XYZ file of C-alpha atoms in Angstrom:
568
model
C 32.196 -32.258 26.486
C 35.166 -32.838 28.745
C 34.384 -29.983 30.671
C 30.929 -30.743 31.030
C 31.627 -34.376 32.422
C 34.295 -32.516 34.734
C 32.073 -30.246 36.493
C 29.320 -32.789 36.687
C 31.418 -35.196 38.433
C 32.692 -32.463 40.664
C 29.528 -31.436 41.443
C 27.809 -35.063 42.430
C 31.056 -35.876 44.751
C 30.540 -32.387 46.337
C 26.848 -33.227 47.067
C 27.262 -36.864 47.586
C 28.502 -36.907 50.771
C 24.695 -36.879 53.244
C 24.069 -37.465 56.848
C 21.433 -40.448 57.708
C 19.739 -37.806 60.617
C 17.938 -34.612 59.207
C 19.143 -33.121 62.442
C 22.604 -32.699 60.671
C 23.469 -31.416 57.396
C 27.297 -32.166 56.327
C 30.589 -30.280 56.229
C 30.580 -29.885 52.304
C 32.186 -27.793 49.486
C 29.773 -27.767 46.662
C 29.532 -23.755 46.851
C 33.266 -23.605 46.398
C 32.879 -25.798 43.224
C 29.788 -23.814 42.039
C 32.006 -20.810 41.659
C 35.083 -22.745 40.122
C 33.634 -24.701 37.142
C 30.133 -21.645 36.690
C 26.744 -22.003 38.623
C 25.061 -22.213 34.930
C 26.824 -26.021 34.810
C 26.611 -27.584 37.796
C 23.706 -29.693 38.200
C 23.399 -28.975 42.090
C 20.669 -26.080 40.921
C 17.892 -27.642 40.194
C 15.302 -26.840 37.053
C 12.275 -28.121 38.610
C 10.464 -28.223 41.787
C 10.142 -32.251 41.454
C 14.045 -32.225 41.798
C 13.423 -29.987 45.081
C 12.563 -30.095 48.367
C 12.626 -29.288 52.267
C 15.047 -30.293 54.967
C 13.480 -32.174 57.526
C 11.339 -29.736 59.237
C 12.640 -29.218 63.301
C 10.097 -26.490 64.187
C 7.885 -29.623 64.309
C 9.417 -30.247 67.488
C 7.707 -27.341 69.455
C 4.515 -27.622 70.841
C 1.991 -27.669 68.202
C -1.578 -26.320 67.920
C -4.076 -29.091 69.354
C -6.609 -27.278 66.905
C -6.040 -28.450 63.249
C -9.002 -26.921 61.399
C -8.276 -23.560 60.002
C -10.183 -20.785 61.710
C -9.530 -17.581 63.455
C -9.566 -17.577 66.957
C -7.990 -15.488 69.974
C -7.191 -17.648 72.424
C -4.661 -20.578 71.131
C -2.726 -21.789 74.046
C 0.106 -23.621 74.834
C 1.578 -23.530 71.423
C 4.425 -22.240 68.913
C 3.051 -23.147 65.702
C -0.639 -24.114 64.353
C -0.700 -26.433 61.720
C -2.095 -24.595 58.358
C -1.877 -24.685 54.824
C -1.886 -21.884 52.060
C -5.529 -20.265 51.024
C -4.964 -20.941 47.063
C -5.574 -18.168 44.856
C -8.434 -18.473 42.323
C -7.487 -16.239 39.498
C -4.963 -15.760 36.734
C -1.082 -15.749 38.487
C 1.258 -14.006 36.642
C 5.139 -13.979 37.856
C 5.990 -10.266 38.811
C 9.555 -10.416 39.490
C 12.381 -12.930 40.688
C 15.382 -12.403 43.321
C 17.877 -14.482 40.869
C 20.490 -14.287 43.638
C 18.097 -15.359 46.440
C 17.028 -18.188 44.186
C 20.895 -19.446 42.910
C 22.530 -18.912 46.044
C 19.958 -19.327 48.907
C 17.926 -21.802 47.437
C 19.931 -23.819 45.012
C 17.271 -23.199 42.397
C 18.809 -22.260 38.698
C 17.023 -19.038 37.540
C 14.976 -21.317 34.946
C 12.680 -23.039 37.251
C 10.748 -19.633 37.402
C 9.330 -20.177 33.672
C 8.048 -23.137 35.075
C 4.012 -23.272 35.496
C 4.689 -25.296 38.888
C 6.766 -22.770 40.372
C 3.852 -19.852 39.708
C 1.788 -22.047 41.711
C 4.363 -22.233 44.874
C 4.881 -19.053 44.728
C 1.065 -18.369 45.304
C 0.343 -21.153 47.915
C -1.486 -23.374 45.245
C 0.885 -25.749 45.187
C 2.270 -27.519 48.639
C 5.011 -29.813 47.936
C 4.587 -33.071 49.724
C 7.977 -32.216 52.050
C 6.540 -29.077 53.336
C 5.370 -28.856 57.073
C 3.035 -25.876 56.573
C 2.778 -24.112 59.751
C 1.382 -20.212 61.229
C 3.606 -18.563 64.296
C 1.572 -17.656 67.103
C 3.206 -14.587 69.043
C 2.325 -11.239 70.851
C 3.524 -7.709 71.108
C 3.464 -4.023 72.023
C 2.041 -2.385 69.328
C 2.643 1.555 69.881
C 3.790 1.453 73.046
C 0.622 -1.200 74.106
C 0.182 -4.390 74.577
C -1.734 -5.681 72.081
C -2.353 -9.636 73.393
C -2.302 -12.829 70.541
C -0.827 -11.569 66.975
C 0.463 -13.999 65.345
C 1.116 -15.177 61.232
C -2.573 -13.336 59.870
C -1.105 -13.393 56.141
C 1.502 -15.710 56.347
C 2.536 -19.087 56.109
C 6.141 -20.664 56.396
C 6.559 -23.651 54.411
C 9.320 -25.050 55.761
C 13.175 -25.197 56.634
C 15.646 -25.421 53.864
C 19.379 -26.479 54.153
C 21.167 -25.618 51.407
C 24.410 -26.478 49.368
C 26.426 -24.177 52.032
C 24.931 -25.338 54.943
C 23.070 -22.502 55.386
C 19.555 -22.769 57.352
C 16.617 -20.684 55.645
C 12.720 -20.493 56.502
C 10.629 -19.979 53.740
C 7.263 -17.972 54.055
C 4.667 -17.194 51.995
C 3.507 -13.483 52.905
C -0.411 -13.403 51.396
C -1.158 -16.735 51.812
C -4.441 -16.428 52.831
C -6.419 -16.629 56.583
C -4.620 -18.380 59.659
C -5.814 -18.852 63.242
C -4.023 -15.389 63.845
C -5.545 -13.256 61.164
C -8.115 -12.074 63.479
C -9.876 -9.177 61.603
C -8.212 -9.654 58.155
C -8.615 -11.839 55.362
C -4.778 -13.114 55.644
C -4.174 -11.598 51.920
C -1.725 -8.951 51.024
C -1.882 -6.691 48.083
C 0.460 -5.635 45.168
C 1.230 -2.652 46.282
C 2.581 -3.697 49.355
C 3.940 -6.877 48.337
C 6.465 -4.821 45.690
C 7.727 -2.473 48.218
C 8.464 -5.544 50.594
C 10.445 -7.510 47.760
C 12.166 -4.579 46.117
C 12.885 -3.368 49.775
C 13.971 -6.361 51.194
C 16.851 -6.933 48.103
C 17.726 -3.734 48.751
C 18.768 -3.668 52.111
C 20.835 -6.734 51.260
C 23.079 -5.134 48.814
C 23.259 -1.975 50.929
C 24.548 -4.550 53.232
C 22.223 -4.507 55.979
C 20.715 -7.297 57.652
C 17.839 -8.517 56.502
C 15.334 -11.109 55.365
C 15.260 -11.823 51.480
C 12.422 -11.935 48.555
C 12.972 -14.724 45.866
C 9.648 -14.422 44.111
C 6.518 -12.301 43.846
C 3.062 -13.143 42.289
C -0.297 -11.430 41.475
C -3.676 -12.355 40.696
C -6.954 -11.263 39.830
C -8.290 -12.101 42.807
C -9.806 -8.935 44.950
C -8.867 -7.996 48.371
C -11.050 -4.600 49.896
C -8.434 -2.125 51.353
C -8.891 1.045 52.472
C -5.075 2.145 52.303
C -5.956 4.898 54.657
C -8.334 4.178 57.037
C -10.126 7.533 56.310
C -13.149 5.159 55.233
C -13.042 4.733 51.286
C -12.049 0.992 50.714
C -11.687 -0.378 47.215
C -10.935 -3.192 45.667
C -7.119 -4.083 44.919
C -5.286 -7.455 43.839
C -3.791 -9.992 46.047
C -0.160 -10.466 45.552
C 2.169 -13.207 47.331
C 5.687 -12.850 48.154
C 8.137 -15.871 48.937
C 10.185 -14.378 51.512
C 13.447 -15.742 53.216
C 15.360 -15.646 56.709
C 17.604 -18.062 58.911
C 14.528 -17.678 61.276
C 11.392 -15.858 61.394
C 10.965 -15.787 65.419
C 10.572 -12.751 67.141
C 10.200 -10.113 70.544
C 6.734 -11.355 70.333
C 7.719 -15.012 70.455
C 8.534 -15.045 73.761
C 6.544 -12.495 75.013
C 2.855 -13.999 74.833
C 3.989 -17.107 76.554
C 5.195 -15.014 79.445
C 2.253 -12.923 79.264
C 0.158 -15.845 79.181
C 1.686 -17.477 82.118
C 2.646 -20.590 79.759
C 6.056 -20.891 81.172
C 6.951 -24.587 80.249
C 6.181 -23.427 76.837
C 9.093 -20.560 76.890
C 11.894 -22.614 78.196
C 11.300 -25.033 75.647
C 11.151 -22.473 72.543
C 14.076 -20.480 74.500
C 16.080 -23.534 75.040
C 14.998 -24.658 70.906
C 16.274 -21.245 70.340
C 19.182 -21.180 71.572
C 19.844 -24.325 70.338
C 19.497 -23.883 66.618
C 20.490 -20.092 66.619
C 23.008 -19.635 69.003
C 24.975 -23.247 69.258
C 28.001 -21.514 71.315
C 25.929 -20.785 74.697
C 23.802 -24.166 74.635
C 26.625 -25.296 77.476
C 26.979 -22.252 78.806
C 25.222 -21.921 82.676
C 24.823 -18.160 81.652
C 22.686 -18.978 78.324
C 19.766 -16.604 78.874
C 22.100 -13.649 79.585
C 24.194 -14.417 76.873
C 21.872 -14.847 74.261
C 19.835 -11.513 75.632
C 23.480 -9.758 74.886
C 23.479 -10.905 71.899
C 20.050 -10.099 70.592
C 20.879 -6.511 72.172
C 23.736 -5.590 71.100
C 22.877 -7.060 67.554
C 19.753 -5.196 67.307
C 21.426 -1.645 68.400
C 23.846 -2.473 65.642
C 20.583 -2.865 63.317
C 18.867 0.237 63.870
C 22.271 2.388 63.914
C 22.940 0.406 60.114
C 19.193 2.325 59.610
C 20.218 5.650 60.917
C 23.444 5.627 58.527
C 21.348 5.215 55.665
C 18.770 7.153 56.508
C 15.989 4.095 56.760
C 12.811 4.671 59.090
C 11.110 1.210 59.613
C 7.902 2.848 60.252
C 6.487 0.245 62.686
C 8.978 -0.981 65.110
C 6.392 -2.759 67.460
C 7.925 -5.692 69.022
C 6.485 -8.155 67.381
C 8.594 -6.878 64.450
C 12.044 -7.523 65.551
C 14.010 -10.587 64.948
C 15.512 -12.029 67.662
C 18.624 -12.488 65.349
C 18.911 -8.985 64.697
C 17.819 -8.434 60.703
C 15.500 -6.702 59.365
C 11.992 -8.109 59.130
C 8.417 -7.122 57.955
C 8.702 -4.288 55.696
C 5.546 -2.487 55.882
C 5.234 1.672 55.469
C 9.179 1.851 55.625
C 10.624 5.211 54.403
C 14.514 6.157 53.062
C 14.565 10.245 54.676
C 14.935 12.564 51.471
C 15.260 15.668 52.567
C 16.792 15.795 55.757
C 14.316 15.576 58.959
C 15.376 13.549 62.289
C 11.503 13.468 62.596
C 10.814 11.925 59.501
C 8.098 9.461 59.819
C 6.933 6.586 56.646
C 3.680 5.688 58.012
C 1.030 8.190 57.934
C -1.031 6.051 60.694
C 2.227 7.527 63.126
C 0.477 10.597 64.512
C 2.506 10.845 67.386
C 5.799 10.239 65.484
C 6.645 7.003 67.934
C 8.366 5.790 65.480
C 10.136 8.587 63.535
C 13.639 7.927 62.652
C 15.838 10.323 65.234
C 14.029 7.949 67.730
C 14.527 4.530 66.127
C 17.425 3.576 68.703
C 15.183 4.682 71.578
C 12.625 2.450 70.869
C 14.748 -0.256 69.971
C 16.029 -0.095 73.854
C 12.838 0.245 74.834
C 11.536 -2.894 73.190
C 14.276 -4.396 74.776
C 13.601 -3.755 78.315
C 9.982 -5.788 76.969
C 12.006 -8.786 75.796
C 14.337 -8.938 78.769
C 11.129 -8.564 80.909
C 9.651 -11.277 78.911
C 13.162 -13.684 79.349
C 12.485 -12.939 83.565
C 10.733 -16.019 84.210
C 13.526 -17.872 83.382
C 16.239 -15.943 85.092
C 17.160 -15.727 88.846
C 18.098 -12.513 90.973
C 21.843 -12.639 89.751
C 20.897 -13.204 85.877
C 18.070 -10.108 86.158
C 20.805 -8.074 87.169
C 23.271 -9.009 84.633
C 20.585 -8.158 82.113
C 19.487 -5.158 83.672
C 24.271 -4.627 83.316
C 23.670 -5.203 79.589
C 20.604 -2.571 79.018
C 22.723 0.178 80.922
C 25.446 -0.123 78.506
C 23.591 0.069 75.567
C 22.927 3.473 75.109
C 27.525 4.211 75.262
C 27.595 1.104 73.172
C 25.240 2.934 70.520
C 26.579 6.060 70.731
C 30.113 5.010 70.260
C 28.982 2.660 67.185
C 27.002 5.704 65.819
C 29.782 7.586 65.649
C 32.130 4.955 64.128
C 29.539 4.706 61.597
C 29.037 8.441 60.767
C 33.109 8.928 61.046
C 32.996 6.125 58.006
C 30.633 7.771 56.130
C 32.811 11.230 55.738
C 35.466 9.217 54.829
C 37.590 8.990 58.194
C 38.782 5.855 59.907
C 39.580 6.177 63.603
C 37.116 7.710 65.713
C 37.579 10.273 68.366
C 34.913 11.724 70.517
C 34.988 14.964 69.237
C 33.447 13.447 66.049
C 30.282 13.892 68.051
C 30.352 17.991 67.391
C 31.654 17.496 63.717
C 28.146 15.333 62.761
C 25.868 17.063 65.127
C 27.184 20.270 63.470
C 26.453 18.577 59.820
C 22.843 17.259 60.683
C 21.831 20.222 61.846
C 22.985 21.863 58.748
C 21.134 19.168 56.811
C 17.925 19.739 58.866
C 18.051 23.347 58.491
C 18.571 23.690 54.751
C 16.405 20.206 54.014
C 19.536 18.783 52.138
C 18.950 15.523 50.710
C 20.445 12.572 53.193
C 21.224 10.383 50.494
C 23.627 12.414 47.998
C 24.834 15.020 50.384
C 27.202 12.238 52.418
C 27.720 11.006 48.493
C 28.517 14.014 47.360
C 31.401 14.811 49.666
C 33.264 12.297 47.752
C 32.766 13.359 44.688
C 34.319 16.622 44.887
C 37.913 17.856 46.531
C 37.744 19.743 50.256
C 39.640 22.282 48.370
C 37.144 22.888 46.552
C 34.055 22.659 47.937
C 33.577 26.042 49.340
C 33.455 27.462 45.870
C 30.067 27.748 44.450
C 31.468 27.465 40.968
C 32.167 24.128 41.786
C 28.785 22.761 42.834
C 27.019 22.868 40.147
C 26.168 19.567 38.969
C 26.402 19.062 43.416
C 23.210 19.640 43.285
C 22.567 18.846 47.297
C 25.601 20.078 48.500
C 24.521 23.617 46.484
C 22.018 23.296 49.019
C 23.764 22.676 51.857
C 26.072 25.166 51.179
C 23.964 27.990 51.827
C 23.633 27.766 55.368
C 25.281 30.497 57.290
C 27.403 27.643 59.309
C 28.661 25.625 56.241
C 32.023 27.052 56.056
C 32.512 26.653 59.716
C 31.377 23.451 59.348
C 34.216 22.681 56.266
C 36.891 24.010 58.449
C 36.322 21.472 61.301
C 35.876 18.848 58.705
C 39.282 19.799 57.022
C 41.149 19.893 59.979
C 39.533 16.549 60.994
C 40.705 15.196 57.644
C 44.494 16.101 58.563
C 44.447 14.801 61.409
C 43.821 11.397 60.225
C 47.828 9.754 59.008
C 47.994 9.083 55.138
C 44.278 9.988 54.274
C 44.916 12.084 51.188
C 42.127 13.489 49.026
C 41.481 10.406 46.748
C 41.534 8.497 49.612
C 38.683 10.237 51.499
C 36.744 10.454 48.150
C 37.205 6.895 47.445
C 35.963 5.532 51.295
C 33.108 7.827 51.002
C 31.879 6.283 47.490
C 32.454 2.970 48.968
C 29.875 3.478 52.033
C 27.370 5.637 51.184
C 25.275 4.627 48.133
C 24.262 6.644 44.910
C 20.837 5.414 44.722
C 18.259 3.759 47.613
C 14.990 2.720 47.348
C 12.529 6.361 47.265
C 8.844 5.834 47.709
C 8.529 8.020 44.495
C 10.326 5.232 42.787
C 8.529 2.503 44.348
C 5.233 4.280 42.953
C 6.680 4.461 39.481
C 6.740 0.422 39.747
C 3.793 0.152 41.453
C 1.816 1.782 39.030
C 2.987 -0.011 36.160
C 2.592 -3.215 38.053
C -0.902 -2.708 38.737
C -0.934 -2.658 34.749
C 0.654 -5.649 34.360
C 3.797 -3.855 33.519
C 6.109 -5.651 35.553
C 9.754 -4.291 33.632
C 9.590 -1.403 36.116
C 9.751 -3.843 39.236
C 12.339 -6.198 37.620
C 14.567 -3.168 36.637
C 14.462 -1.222 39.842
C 15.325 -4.280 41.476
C 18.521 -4.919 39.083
C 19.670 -1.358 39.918
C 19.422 -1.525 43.518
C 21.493 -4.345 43.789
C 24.595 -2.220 42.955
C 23.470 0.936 44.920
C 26.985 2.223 44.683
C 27.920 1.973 41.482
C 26.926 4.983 38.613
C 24.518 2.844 36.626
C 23.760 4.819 32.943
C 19.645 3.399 33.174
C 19.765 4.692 36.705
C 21.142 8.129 36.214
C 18.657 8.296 32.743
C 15.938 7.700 34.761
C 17.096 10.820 37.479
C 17.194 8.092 40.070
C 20.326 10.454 41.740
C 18.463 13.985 41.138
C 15.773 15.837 43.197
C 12.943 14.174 43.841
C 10.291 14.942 41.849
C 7.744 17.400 43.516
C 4.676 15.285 43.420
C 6.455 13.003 45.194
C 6.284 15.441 48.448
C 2.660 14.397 48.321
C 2.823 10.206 48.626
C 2.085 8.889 51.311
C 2.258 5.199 53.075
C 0.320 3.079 55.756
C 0.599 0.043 57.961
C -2.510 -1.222 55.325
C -0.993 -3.918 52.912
């Protein structure tokens, strides 16, 4: 009882302590007493959804929509945000799967208020609390290497800001919600299938530790929604699904770039100004702010796609209009992990051309880029243009350094030199050439002794670097590798095995996988979902269910025949 009292008390003089402006959320410590007294005690998570709410909403402060009915239309002007609530659903919700972490420690929501009947209903849009400022994005983009004029929110809806207990600012957004001004030939839905690859991807990445945007919740209903998955012409009906997804901010290449494309300049330096503002608070005094905060977004997006390459991620639509301006991940659509090695691998079976194929991720991230900083012009005079024009011809030394660093890491080394270039050229091509598996070949180097490894005695249970080893240029390759490793002061064997365990994980998330939960799902077996999702937030740890479940073996071979699409 004493304990109880205790970590109530501690927990209301934590949170006690407000600020009379919603423009300013306090200094506190109530996450450092959540983890001394338990998160399970302290009364700071709340239950219910009538003991929650938004932060004052400051996207309200950019230009708004004149327009306040709710219809599609091409040709909104002058404006950020239109003004729009969630579609509700009609049907039967039923609660697929939770993010427990994203709810506990983004949201301040205990784990609980998910049995709730209320919280189903926010989830799916049918319930707007009375502190949410429902509002649609309005931006462009290139789309495949073209300009593809007003995009915008089609399927989704943010609901509002939310400040939590660390200070931490989050947007939350209903993906599925149902038909904004932008949806222009869709119905603004999303379906299951795509809606548990977004929220089982999403986690993922997190633990992985990439940047990225988070999932807290997903629904379903019975409600239909006409897809054809494939555009080959044979649409059927499938069920729409709603995920409540997370970021610091949910703006975007594209934000920028239909105002300047549009000629609605007054419009940009306010958002870019707003921008830089709430996102980037050290450069608001700076007289170099648009150069500076282009730097950042560059070099923090290079640093995003080479965290891709080192885990063998293909996006699978890397248009503009789906990259953050804050450098995370964002709008998971026909994403791919590479399984058997192929620097052309390509997700999304709409990719023909293989724009977007993941030896060329880093190529197109410069080149979408060069669109923002073309975008950011209007702004900038002669001097600033140049600097910018300084910062995209370092990029491509900056990546290839960082690449490096990050392959180095993953083969257990520390300090870099630049002959590590011929070392992981030399072991990609290997990869390529024998179709290795990405995933448990860098593992497997660390679980097995350089002594070692060039007897085929020893590889047995290795079962992708059995593979690998068969290449006529594997030994060579082990010899540079072992010298490397010598070179390198006080890295001794358990060393290198240990660093390599550490960075590369044992299991990601493999479409065939993702179709295993799918396909329950769509039965209304949603244990599938919730467990993949449990495992994948320790990817590096040996988990018994995972290895039971041959989540670290070859794939299995109908798996060479799934395929994904930008249709969701």
């Amino acid at each position: 009882m004493k304990i109880l009292l205790c970590s109530t008390i501690l927990c209301v003089v934590a949170t006690s302590i407000t600020c009379d402006t919603c423009d300013k959320w306090p200094k506190n410590y109530t996450h450092l007493v959540m983890d001394i007294i338990g998160r399970d005690t302290c009364p700071r998570l709340k239950r219910s959804l009538s003991e929650w709410q938004f932060s004052c909403s400051k996207l309200k402060q950019l230009p708004i929509d004149e327009i306040k009915e709710n219809y599609v239309r091409g040709n909104v002007e002058n404006a950020v945000f239109s003004e729009v609530s969630p579609v509700p659903l009609k049907t039967k919700l039923r609660l697929v799967s939770i993010s427990r972490d994203a709810l506990t420690d983004i949201l301040d929501m205990d784990p609980e208020i998910s049995d709730t009947e209320e919280f189903i209903q926010f989830i799916a849009g049918n319930k707007v609390l009375d502190s949410s400022t429902p509002l649609a994005h309005r931006y462009g983009g290139y789309q495949f290497g073209l300009w593809a004029y007003q995009l915008g929110d089609g399927r989704a809806v943010s609901l509002g800001e939310y400040v939590n207990s660390k200070g931490q600012h989050w947007e939350l957004q209903l993906k599925g919600s149902g038909r904004t001004p932008y949806s222009r030939f869709g119905d603004g839905r999303a379906v299951l299938r795509s809606s548990v690859r977004e929220f089982l991807c999403s986690e993922a990445m997190y633990y992985l530790g990439i940047p990225t945007s988070r999932a807290a919740a997903l629904v379903v209903s019975e409600d239909p929604v006409v897809r054809d998955q494939f555009y080959k012409g044979y649409p059927k009906a499938e069920r729409a699904a709603v995920v409540l997804r997370l970021a610091p901010s949910w703006f975007r290449f594209g934000s920028l770039e239909i105002l300047t494309e549009n000629g609605e300049l007054a419009t940009l330096k306010v958002l870019v100004d707003y921008i830089i503002q709430e996102y980037f608070p050290d450069l608001k005094d700076d007289k170099n702010k648009y150069v500076q905060m282009f730097s950042d977004i560059a070099y923090k997006s290079m640093d995003l796609a080479i965290h891709w390459d080192t885990v063998g991620f293909a996006h699978g639509v890397l248009n503009t209009d789906n990259m953050s301006l804050l450098g995370i991940t964002i709008d998971y659509g026909p994403f791919g992990f590479v399984e058997t090695y192929d620097p052309l691998f390509v997700p999304n079976s709409s990719d023909d051309e293989k724009r977007y194929a993941l030896c060329k991720q880093l190529e197109i991230v410069r080149w979408n880029l060069e669109k923002l900083a073309h975008a950011l012009s209007p702004l900038l005079n002669n001097d600033e243009r140049s600097q910018i024009l300084d910062v995209m011809n370092s990029l491509s030394s900056y990546s290839t350094q960082k690449r490096r660093q990050a392959f180095v890491r993953k083969l257990g080394l520390q300090q870099p030199e630049d002959s590590d270039d011929e070392l992981i050229t030399l072991l990609l091509q290997i990869m390529a050439e024998t179709r290795a598996d990405f995933t448990m070949t860098f593992r497997q180097f660390g679980e097995i002794d350089l002594t070692d490894i060039t007897d085929k005695s020893k590889l047995d249970t290795l079962w992708s670097l059995e593979k690998l080893s068969g290449h006529r240029l594997f030994e060579d390759f082990i010899e540079l590798y072992r010298n490397r490793v010598k070179k390198e002061k006080g890295l001794t064997e358990e060393v290198r095995k240990e660093r390599i365990l550490k960075f590369n994980p044992r299991y990601v998330l493999r479409n065939w996988m993702a179709q295993v939960a799918i396909e329950r799902a769509e039965d209304n077996d949603f244990t599938e979902v919730q467990m993949l999702h449990e495992i994948l937030k320790n990817p590096f740890t040996v988990q018994e269910e995972a290895e039971k479940r041959k989540f670290a073996d070859p794939p299995p071979e109908w798996s060479l025949f799934l395929r994904v699409s930008c249709s969701s």
